[in-house]
Amino acid sequence: MPLALQALLPDELARVCNIDVTDARRIVSTVHRTGGLPARSPATIRRAALDAARAAGHVPTIQIETRAASAIDPFVKYAFRLPDGAVIETVRIPLEHPGRFSVCVSSQVGCALACAFCATGRMGLGRNLEAWEIVEQVRRVREELAHDPPTNLAAAGIRPRVHGVLFQGMGEPMANIERVIHAIRVMSEPSALAIDMRNITVCTSGLPTGIRTLLREVPAVRLGVSLGSARPGRRRALMPIEGAHPLEEVLAAAGEHARATGRSPMFAYTLLAGQNDADEDAAALADLCLAFATAHGQRPRLSLIPYNAIADGTTPDPFQPSTRLEAFRAVLLGRGVGTIVRYSGGGDVGAACGQLARPLERGVRGRSSARPSEAPER
Ligand code: SF4
């Protein structure tokens, strides 16, 4: 099986091909800039090095199946078809600073964790993504921004660029942590995608070992934790992973991350009418945030996410959006806990938080390539 060259770092390519690392760096740069290897050796790369790279690997890609630009905001959702026929979704998110974008990437085909408020959770797990399939989502979005920039930016003479990456698309990234970490290393490599690790956030629904691995391997990366509820019984009903890994365990690992990095984690809380939006839910959430700050010296950044509809043709919506957002925030603020309300755009094209989903292709379900060390923790 040839190696996917866009998942190799320059020193890995140099080792595999027995070539000079300077040549390897230039080959990596070419692969990420053009999505392939040049037919003829450019003046900057020795022909023997290019031939060795060509013999060792190839540059597979993922095809854009659909591209849906929201009519209500500048979010864009891509459905990418992978070589085995599986389809994943990726979202291009405009940042406040004009010309900067974040890419919300998928790390698995589907997801095994079955959070009740998430469309991906209804799919079940197809398989883990390979590192190159994760990297390629960002590379394809970057390529489109370069070749076909949004008209308002082009008119203003602003060159758009991918500034950050968010692992909050389809799948639980901590359940595919080795490949996620490798993809992060490639994304942040200056000759590859050159994205500052501090602008990469990995969000988990609660796998403590994955949090510790992330801390050990790529400590500059930011951590997000999806809470669901601060009340264990309620959380378990919304997020079955609570049964295997109670929130207490997850927060202990997040606390280690916060203490070691000196950075606050992001806590995400999806507000669901009548499920987790009562005053007592807000009070429990405030207590949790304050206890975390006392124990670990970092106050979490609390992000409230309005629920986005996930009904499809066959399954109705299990929840309704909360109408208590301001009342909920007031209870938190009364206890000294500030919040951010996440604008989750692209709702009209199914790009908003919790909405990513695709029917699993025949044969993809259960064909997980997860090795035991990468499988969800029990
Ligand atoms: S919220 Fe994340 S972990 Fe939960 S089912 Fe959806 S994709 Fe999986």
CSV table of C-alpha atoms and ligand atoms in Angstrom, one decimal:
chain,number,residue,atom,x,y,z
A,1,MET,CA,0.0,0.0,0.0
A,2,PRO,CA,1.7,3.3,-1.0
A,3,LEU,CA,2.0,5.9,1.7
A,4,ALA,CA,-0.3,9.0,1.6
A,5,LEU,CA,2.3,11.7,1.2
A,6,GLN,CA,0.2,14.5,2.7
A,7,ALA,CA,0.3,12.7,6.0
A,8,LEU,CA,4.1,12.7,6.2
A,9,LEU,CA,6.3,15.2,8.0
A,10,PRO,CA,9.5,16.2,6.2
A,11,ASP,CA,11.7,14.1,8.5
A,12,GLU,CA,9.5,11.1,8.0
A,13,LEU,CA,9.6,11.5,4.3
A,14,ALA,CA,13.4,12.0,4.4
A,15,ARG,CA,13.7,8.8,6.4
A,16,VAL,CA,11.3,6.7,4.3
A,17,CYS,CA,12.9,7.8,1.0
A,18,ASN,CA,16.4,8.2,2.3
A,19,ILE,CA,16.6,11.7,0.9
A,20,ASP,CA,17.9,15.0,2.2
A,21,VAL,CA,15.5,16.7,4.6
A,22,THR,CA,15.7,20.0,2.6
A,23,ASP,CA,14.4,18.1,-0.4
A,24,ALA,CA,11.8,16.4,1.7
A,25,ARG,CA,10.6,19.7,3.1
A,26,ARG,CA,10.2,21.1,-0.5
A,27,ILE,CA,8.3,18.0,-1.6
A,28,VAL,CA,6.0,18.3,1.4
A,29,SER,CA,5.4,21.9,0.6
A,30,THR,CA,4.6,21.1,-3.1
A,31,VAL,CA,2.2,18.3,-2.1
A,32,HIS,CA,0.2,20.6,0.2
A,33,ARG,CA,0.3,23.5,-2.2
A,34,THR,CA,-0.7,21.7,-5.3
A,35,GLY,CA,-2.3,18.4,-4.1
A,36,GLY,CA,0.2,16.3,-6.1
A,37,LEU,CA,3.7,15.8,-7.2
A,38,PRO,CA,5.0,17.7,-10.3
A,39,ALA,CA,5.5,15.7,-13.5
A,40,ARG,CA,9.0,17.1,-13.9
A,41,SER,CA,11.4,18.1,-11.2
A,42,PRO,CA,11.4,21.8,-10.4
A,43,ALA,CA,14.8,23.5,-10.0
A,44,THR,CA,14.5,23.5,-6.3
A,45,ILE,CA,14.1,19.7,-5.8
A,46,ARG,CA,16.6,17.1,-6.8
A,47,ARG,CA,15.2,14.7,-9.4
A,48,ALA,CA,16.4,11.6,-7.5
A,49,ALA,CA,14.5,12.9,-4.3
A,50,LEU,CA,11.3,13.4,-6.3
A,51,ASP,CA,11.6,10.0,-7.9
A,52,ALA,CA,12.1,8.4,-4.5
A,53,ALA,CA,9.0,10.1,-3.1
A,54,ARG,CA,7.0,9.0,-6.2
A,55,ALA,CA,8.2,5.4,-5.6
A,56,ALA,CA,7.3,5.5,-1.9
A,57,GLY,CA,3.9,7.1,-2.0
A,58,HIS,CA,1.1,8.8,-3.7
A,59,VAL,CA,-1.2,11.8,-3.1
A,60,PRO,CA,-4.8,10.5,-2.7
A,61,THR,CA,-7.6,12.9,-2.4
A,62,ILE,CA,-11.2,13.2,-1.2
A,63,GLN,CA,-13.8,14.4,-3.7
A,64,ILE,CA,-16.2,17.2,-3.0
A,65,GLU,CA,-19.6,15.5,-3.3
A,66,THR,CA,-21.6,18.6,-2.4
A,67,ARG,CA,-20.8,22.1,-1.4
A,68,ALA,CA,-23.5,24.1,0.4
A,69,ALA,CA,-23.1,27.8,1.1
A,70,SER,CA,-25.5,29.1,3.7
A,71,ALA,CA,-27.9,31.8,2.5
A,72,ILE,CA,-28.0,33.3,6.0
A,73,ASP,CA,-24.4,33.7,6.9
A,74,PRO,CA,-20.9,33.0,5.4
A,75,PHE,CA,-20.7,29.4,6.6
A,76,VAL,CA,-20.0,26.7,4.0
A,77,LYS,CA,-20.6,22.9,4.4
A,78,TYR,CA,-18.7,20.4,2.3
A,79,ALA,CA,-19.6,16.7,2.0
A,80,PHE,CA,-16.4,14.8,1.0
A,81,ARG,CA,-16.5,11.4,-0.5
A,82,LEU,CA,-13.6,9.2,0.6
A,83,PRO,CA,-11.9,6.5,-1.5
A,84,ASP,CA,-14.0,3.7,0.0
A,85,GLY,CA,-17.2,5.5,-0.7
A,86,ALA,CA,-17.9,6.8,2.8
A,87,VAL,CA,-19.0,10.4,3.0
A,88,ILE,CA,-17.9,12.9,5.8
A,89,GLU,CA,-18.8,16.5,6.4
A,90,THR,CA,-16.6,19.5,7.0
A,91,VAL,CA,-17.6,23.1,7.7
A,92,ARG,CA,-15.8,26.3,6.8
A,93,ILE,CA,-16.3,28.9,9.5
A,94,PRO,CA,-15.6,32.6,9.0
A,95,LEU,CA,-13.8,34.2,11.9
A,96,GLU,CA,-14.4,37.7,13.1
A,97,HIS,CA,-11.1,39.0,11.6
A,98,PRO,CA,-11.9,39.5,7.8
A,99,GLY,CA,-10.2,36.9,5.7
A,100,ARG,CA,-9.6,34.4,8.5
A,101,PHE,CA,-11.4,31.0,8.5
A,102,SER,CA,-11.5,28.0,10.8
A,103,VAL,CA,-12.2,24.5,9.5
A,104,CYS,CA,-14.4,22.2,11.5
A,105,VAL,CA,-13.1,18.7,10.6
A,106,SER,CA,-14.5,15.2,11.0
A,107,SER,CA,-12.3,12.6,12.7
A,108,GLN,CA,-14.5,9.5,12.1
A,109,VAL,CA,-17.1,8.3,9.7
A,110,GLY,CA,-20.1,8.5,12.1
A,111,CYS,CA,-19.6,8.1,15.8
A,112,ALA,CA,-20.2,5.4,18.4
A,113,LEU,CA,-20.9,7.8,21.3
A,114,ALA,CA,-24.6,8.4,20.5
A,115,CYS,CA,-25.1,11.8,22.2
A,116,ALA,CA,-28.9,12.3,22.0
A,117,PHE,CA,-28.6,15.9,20.7
A,118,CYS,CA,-26.3,15.1,17.8
A,119,ALA,CA,-27.2,13.9,14.3
A,120,THR,CA,-23.8,12.1,13.9
A,121,GLY,CA,-24.6,10.1,17.0
A,122,ARG,CA,-27.5,8.5,15.1
A,123,MET,CA,-25.3,7.1,12.4
A,124,GLY,CA,-23.3,4.7,14.5
A,125,LEU,CA,-19.6,4.3,13.9
A,126,GLY,CA,-18.4,3.5,10.3
A,127,ARG,CA,-14.7,3.7,10.8
A,128,ASN,CA,-11.8,6.0,12.0
A,129,LEU,CA,-10.4,8.4,9.4
A,130,GLU,CA,-6.8,8.0,8.4
A,131,ALA,CA,-4.5,11.0,9.3
A,132,TRP,CA,-4.3,12.0,5.6
A,133,GLU,CA,-8.1,12.1,5.3
A,134,ILE,CA,-8.3,14.5,8.3
A,135,VAL,CA,-5.5,16.7,6.8
A,136,GLU,CA,-7.0,16.7,3.4
A,137,GLN,CA,-10.2,18.3,4.6
A,138,VAL,CA,-8.2,21.3,5.6
A,139,ARG,CA,-6.1,21.3,2.5
A,140,ARG,CA,-9.1,21.2,0.2
A,141,VAL,CA,-10.8,24.1,2.0
A,142,ARG,CA,-7.5,26.1,1.9
A,143,GLU,CA,-7.2,25.3,-1.8
A,144,GLU,CA,-10.7,26.5,-2.6
A,145,LEU,CA,-10.0,29.8,-0.6
A,146,ALA,CA,-6.9,30.4,-2.7
A,147,HIS,CA,-8.5,29.6,-6.1
A,148,ASP,CA,-12.0,30.9,-5.5
A,149,PRO,CA,-11.9,33.5,-2.7
A,150,PRO,CA,-15.2,34.9,-1.4
A,151,THR,CA,-16.1,37.8,-3.6
A,152,ASN,CA,-16.3,40.4,-0.7
A,153,LEU,CA,-12.7,39.5,0.3
A,154,ALA,CA,-11.4,39.5,-3.3
A,155,ALA,CA,-13.0,43.0,-3.8
A,156,ALA,CA,-11.4,44.3,-0.7
A,157,GLY,CA,-8.0,42.8,-1.8
A,158,ILE,CA,-7.9,40.5,1.3
A,159,ARG,CA,-6.2,37.1,0.8
A,160,PRO,CA,-8.2,34.6,2.8
A,161,ARG,CA,-6.5,31.9,4.9
A,162,VAL,CA,-7.2,29.1,7.2
A,163,HIS,CA,-6.3,30.4,10.6
A,164,GLY,CA,-7.5,27.5,12.8
A,165,VAL,CA,-9.0,24.0,13.0
A,166,LEU,CA,-11.7,22.7,15.2
A,167,PHE,CA,-12.1,19.0,15.8
A,168,GLN,CA,-15.9,19.2,16.3
A,169,GLY,CA,-17.2,17.6,13.1
A,170,MET,CA,-18.3,14.0,12.8
A,171,GLY,CA,-16.8,11.6,15.3
A,172,GLU,CA,-15.2,11.6,18.7
A,173,PRO,CA,-11.6,12.7,18.1
A,174,MET,CA,-10.2,11.1,21.3
A,175,ALA,CA,-11.5,7.7,20.0
A,176,ASN,CA,-9.0,8.1,17.0
A,177,ILE,CA,-6.4,10.0,19.0
A,178,GLU,CA,-3.2,8.7,17.4
A,179,ARG,CA,-4.3,9.7,13.9
A,180,VAL,CA,-5.8,13.0,15.1
A,181,ILE,CA,-2.4,13.8,16.7
A,182,HIS,CA,-0.5,12.9,13.6
A,183,ALA,CA,-2.9,15.1,11.5
A,184,ILE,CA,-2.3,18.0,13.9
A,185,ARG,CA,1.5,17.6,13.6
A,186,VAL,CA,1.1,17.8,9.8
A,187,MET,CA,-1.3,20.7,9.9
A,188,SER,CA,1.0,22.7,12.1
A,189,GLU,CA,4.2,21.9,10.1
A,190,PRO,CA,5.5,25.1,8.5
A,191,SER,CA,6.1,23.4,5.1
A,192,ALA,CA,2.7,21.7,5.1
A,193,LEU,CA,-0.4,23.7,6.3
A,194,ALA,CA,1.5,26.0,8.7
A,195,ILE,CA,-1.4,26.4,11.2
A,196,ASP,CA,-0.4,27.5,14.6
A,197,MET,CA,-1.2,24.6,17.1
A,198,ARG,CA,-2.6,27.2,19.5
A,199,ASN,CA,-5.3,27.8,17.0
A,200,ILE,CA,-6.3,24.1,16.9
A,201,THR,CA,-9.0,22.9,19.3
A,202,VAL,CA,-9.9,19.3,20.0
A,203,CYS,CA,-13.4,18.8,21.5
A,204,THR,CA,-14.3,15.7,23.4
A,205,SER,CA,-17.5,14.3,24.8
A,206,GLY,CA,-15.4,12.7,27.5
A,207,LEU,CA,-12.6,10.2,27.0
A,208,PRO,CA,-10.0,11.0,29.8
A,209,THR,CA,-7.2,8.9,28.4
A,210,GLY,CA,-7.4,10.8,25.1
A,211,ILE,CA,-7.2,14.1,27.0
A,212,ARG,CA,-4.0,13.0,28.7
A,213,THR,CA,-2.5,11.7,25.4
A,214,LEU,CA,-3.3,15.0,23.8
A,215,LEU,CA,-1.6,16.9,26.6
A,216,ARG,CA,1.5,14.7,26.5
A,217,GLU,CA,1.9,14.8,22.7
A,218,VAL,CA,0.6,18.2,21.5
A,219,PRO,CA,0.3,20.4,24.7
A,220,ALA,CA,-0.1,23.6,22.7
A,221,VAL,CA,-3.5,22.4,21.3
A,222,ARG,CA,-6.6,23.7,23.0
A,223,LEU,CA,-9.1,21.4,24.7
A,224,GLY,CA,-12.9,21.6,24.5
A,225,VAL,CA,-15.2,19.4,26.6
A,226,SER,CA,-18.9,18.9,25.8
A,227,LEU,CA,-20.8,18.8,29.1
A,228,GLY,CA,-24.5,18.1,28.2
A,229,SER,CA,-25.4,18.6,31.8
A,230,ALA,CA,-23.7,19.1,35.1
A,231,ARG,CA,-26.1,16.7,36.8
A,232,PRO,CA,-24.9,13.1,36.4
A,233,GLY,CA,-28.3,11.4,35.9
A,234,ARG,CA,-29.4,14.0,33.3
A,235,ARG,CA,-26.0,13.8,31.6
A,236,ARG,CA,-26.2,10.1,31.3
A,237,ALA,CA,-29.6,10.4,29.6
A,238,LEU,CA,-28.1,12.8,27.1
A,239,MET,CA,-24.6,11.4,26.7
A,240,PRO,CA,-24.3,7.6,27.2
A,241,ILE,CA,-20.5,8.0,27.6
A,242,GLU,CA,-21.2,9.2,31.1
A,243,GLY,CA,-21.9,5.6,32.1
A,244,ALA,CA,-18.3,4.5,31.2
A,245,HIS,CA,-16.6,7.8,32.1
A,246,PRO,CA,-18.4,10.0,34.6
A,247,LEU,CA,-17.9,13.7,34.1
A,248,GLU,CA,-15.9,13.8,37.3
A,249,GLU,CA,-13.2,11.6,35.7
A,250,VAL,CA,-13.3,13.7,32.5
A,251,LEU,CA,-12.9,17.0,34.5
A,252,ALA,CA,-10.0,15.5,36.4
A,253,ALA,CA,-8.2,14.9,33.1
A,254,ALA,CA,-9.2,18.4,31.8
A,255,GLY,CA,-7.9,19.8,35.1
A,256,GLU,CA,-4.5,18.2,34.5
A,257,HIS,CA,-4.5,19.7,31.0
A,258,ALA,CA,-5.4,23.2,32.4
A,259,ARG,CA,-2.7,23.0,35.1
A,260,ALA,CA,0.0,21.8,32.8
A,261,THR,CA,-0.7,24.2,29.9
A,262,GLY,CA,-1.9,27.2,32.0
A,263,ARG,CA,-4.8,27.6,29.6
A,264,SER,CA,-8.5,27.4,30.2
A,265,PRO,CA,-10.5,24.6,28.6
A,266,MET,CA,-13.7,25.5,26.6
A,267,PHE,CA,-16.8,23.9,28.1
A,268,ALA,CA,-19.6,23.5,25.6
A,269,TYR,CA,-23.2,23.2,26.8
A,270,THR,CA,-26.0,22.6,24.3
A,271,LEU,CA,-29.2,24.1,25.7
A,272,LEU,CA,-32.3,21.8,25.3
A,273,ALA,CA,-35.8,22.9,26.3
A,274,GLY,CA,-37.0,21.1,29.4
A,275,GLN,CA,-34.0,18.9,29.6
A,276,ASN,CA,-31.0,20.9,30.9
A,277,ASP,CA,-32.2,24.5,30.9
A,278,ALA,CA,-33.8,25.0,34.3
A,279,ASP,CA,-32.5,27.3,37.0
A,280,GLU,CA,-31.2,24.3,39.0
A,281,ASP,CA,-29.3,23.1,35.9
A,282,ALA,CA,-27.7,26.6,35.6
A,283,ALA,CA,-26.8,26.5,39.3
A,284,ALA,CA,-25.2,23.1,39.0
A,285,LEU,CA,-23.3,24.3,36.0
A,286,ALA,CA,-22.1,27.4,37.9
A,287,ASP,CA,-21.0,25.2,40.8
A,288,LEU,CA,-19.1,22.9,38.4
A,289,CYS,CA,-17.2,25.8,36.7
A,290,LEU,CA,-16.3,27.4,40.0
A,291,ALA,CA,-15.1,24.1,41.5
A,292,PHE,CA,-13.0,23.5,38.4
A,293,ALA,CA,-11.4,27.0,38.7
A,294,THR,CA,-10.7,26.5,42.4
A,295,ALA,CA,-9.2,23.0,41.9
A,296,HIS,CA,-7.1,23.8,38.8
A,297,GLY,CA,-6.5,27.5,38.8
A,298,GLN,CA,-8.1,28.1,35.4
A,299,ARG,CA,-11.6,29.3,34.9
A,300,PRO,CA,-13.2,27.4,32.0
A,301,ARG,CA,-14.6,29.4,29.1
A,302,LEU,CA,-18.2,28.4,29.1
A,303,SER,CA,-19.9,28.3,25.7
A,304,LEU,CA,-23.7,27.9,25.5
A,305,ILE,CA,-24.9,26.4,22.2
A,306,PRO,CA,-28.5,26.8,21.1
A,307,TYR,CA,-29.9,23.4,20.0
A,308,ASN,CA,-30.0,22.9,16.2
A,309,ALA,CA,-32.8,20.8,14.7
A,310,ILE,CA,-31.6,17.3,13.7
A,311,ALA,CA,-34.9,15.8,12.4
A,312,ASP,CA,-34.5,13.9,9.1
A,313,GLY,CA,-37.0,12.3,6.8
A,314,THR,CA,-37.4,9.2,9.0
A,315,THR,CA,-36.6,10.3,12.6
A,316,PRO,CA,-38.3,13.3,14.3
A,317,ASP,CA,-36.5,15.9,16.4
A,318,PRO,CA,-35.9,14.6,19.9
A,319,PHE,CA,-35.6,18.1,21.4
A,320,GLN,CA,-36.6,21.6,21.0
A,321,PRO,CA,-34.4,24.7,21.4
A,322,SER,CA,-34.5,26.3,24.8
A,323,THR,CA,-36.4,29.6,25.2
A,324,ARG,CA,-34.6,30.2,28.5
A,325,LEU,CA,-31.2,31.3,27.3
A,326,GLU,CA,-31.2,34.7,28.9
A,327,ALA,CA,-32.7,33.4,32.2
A,328,PHE,CA,-30.1,30.6,32.2
A,329,ARG,CA,-27.3,33.0,31.6
A,330,ALA,CA,-28.6,35.3,34.4
A,331,VAL,CA,-28.4,32.5,37.0
A,332,LEU,CA,-24.8,31.8,35.9
A,333,LEU,CA,-23.9,35.4,36.0
A,334,GLY,CA,-25.5,35.8,39.4
A,335,ARG,CA,-23.0,33.3,40.6
A,336,GLY,CA,-20.1,35.0,38.9
A,337,VAL,CA,-19.8,32.8,35.9
A,338,GLY,CA,-19.7,34.5,32.5
A,339,THR,CA,-20.8,32.8,29.3
A,340,ILE,CA,-20.3,33.1,25.5
A,341,VAL,CA,-23.2,32.2,23.3
A,342,ARG,CA,-21.8,30.3,20.4
A,343,TYR,CA,-23.1,31.4,17.0
A,344,SER,CA,-23.5,28.2,15.2
A,345,GLY,CA,-24.0,29.2,11.6
A,346,GLY,CA,-25.1,27.4,8.4
A,347,GLY,CA,-28.3,26.0,10.0
A,348,ASP,CA,-30.1,26.3,6.7
A,349,VAL,CA,-27.6,23.9,5.1
A,350,GLY,CA,-27.2,21.5,8.0
A,351,ALA,CA,-23.8,22.9,9.0
A,352,ALA,CA,-24.6,24.0,12.5
A,353,CYS,CA,-23.3,22.2,15.7
A,354,GLY,CA,-24.8,18.8,16.0
A,355,GLN,CA,-26.3,18.7,12.5
A,356,LEU,CA,-23.6,16.8,10.6
A,357,ALA,CA,-24.7,13.4,9.4
A,358,ARG,CA,-24.7,11.2,6.3
A,359,PRO,CA,-26.2,7.8,5.8
A,360,LEU,CA,-23.4,5.2,6.1
A,361,GLU,CA,-22.5,3.6,2.8
A,362,ARG,CA,-23.2,-0.1,2.5
A,363,GLY,CA,-20.1,-1.9,3.8
A,364,VAL,CA,-18.7,1.0,5.8
A,365,ARG,CA,-20.6,0.4,9.0
A,366,GLY,CA,-18.6,-1.6,11.4
A,367,ARG,CA,-15.6,-1.7,9.2
A,368,SER,CA,-13.8,0.4,11.8
A,369,SER,CA,-10.0,0.5,11.4
A,370,ALA,CA,-9.8,1.4,15.1
A,371,ARG,CA,-6.9,-0.5,16.8
A,372,PRO,CA,-7.6,-1.4,20.4
A,373,SER,CA,-5.5,1.6,21.7
A,374,GLU,CA,-7.6,4.0,19.6
A,375,ALA,CA,-11.1,2.6,20.4
A,376,PRO,CA,-13.4,4.4,22.8
A,377,GLU,CA,-12.3,3.8,26.4
A,378,ARG,CA,-14.5,1.6,28.5
B,1,SF4,S1,-21.5,15.1,19.9
B,1,SF4,FE1,-19.5,14.3,19.2
B,1,SF4,S2,-19.2,12.5,20.5
B,1,SF4,FE2,-21.4,13.0,20.7
B,1,SF4,S3,-22.4,11.7,19.1
B,1,SF4,FE3,-21.9,13.7,18.2
B,1,SF4,S4,-20.0,13.4,17.1
B,1,SF4,FE4,-20.2,11.8,18.6
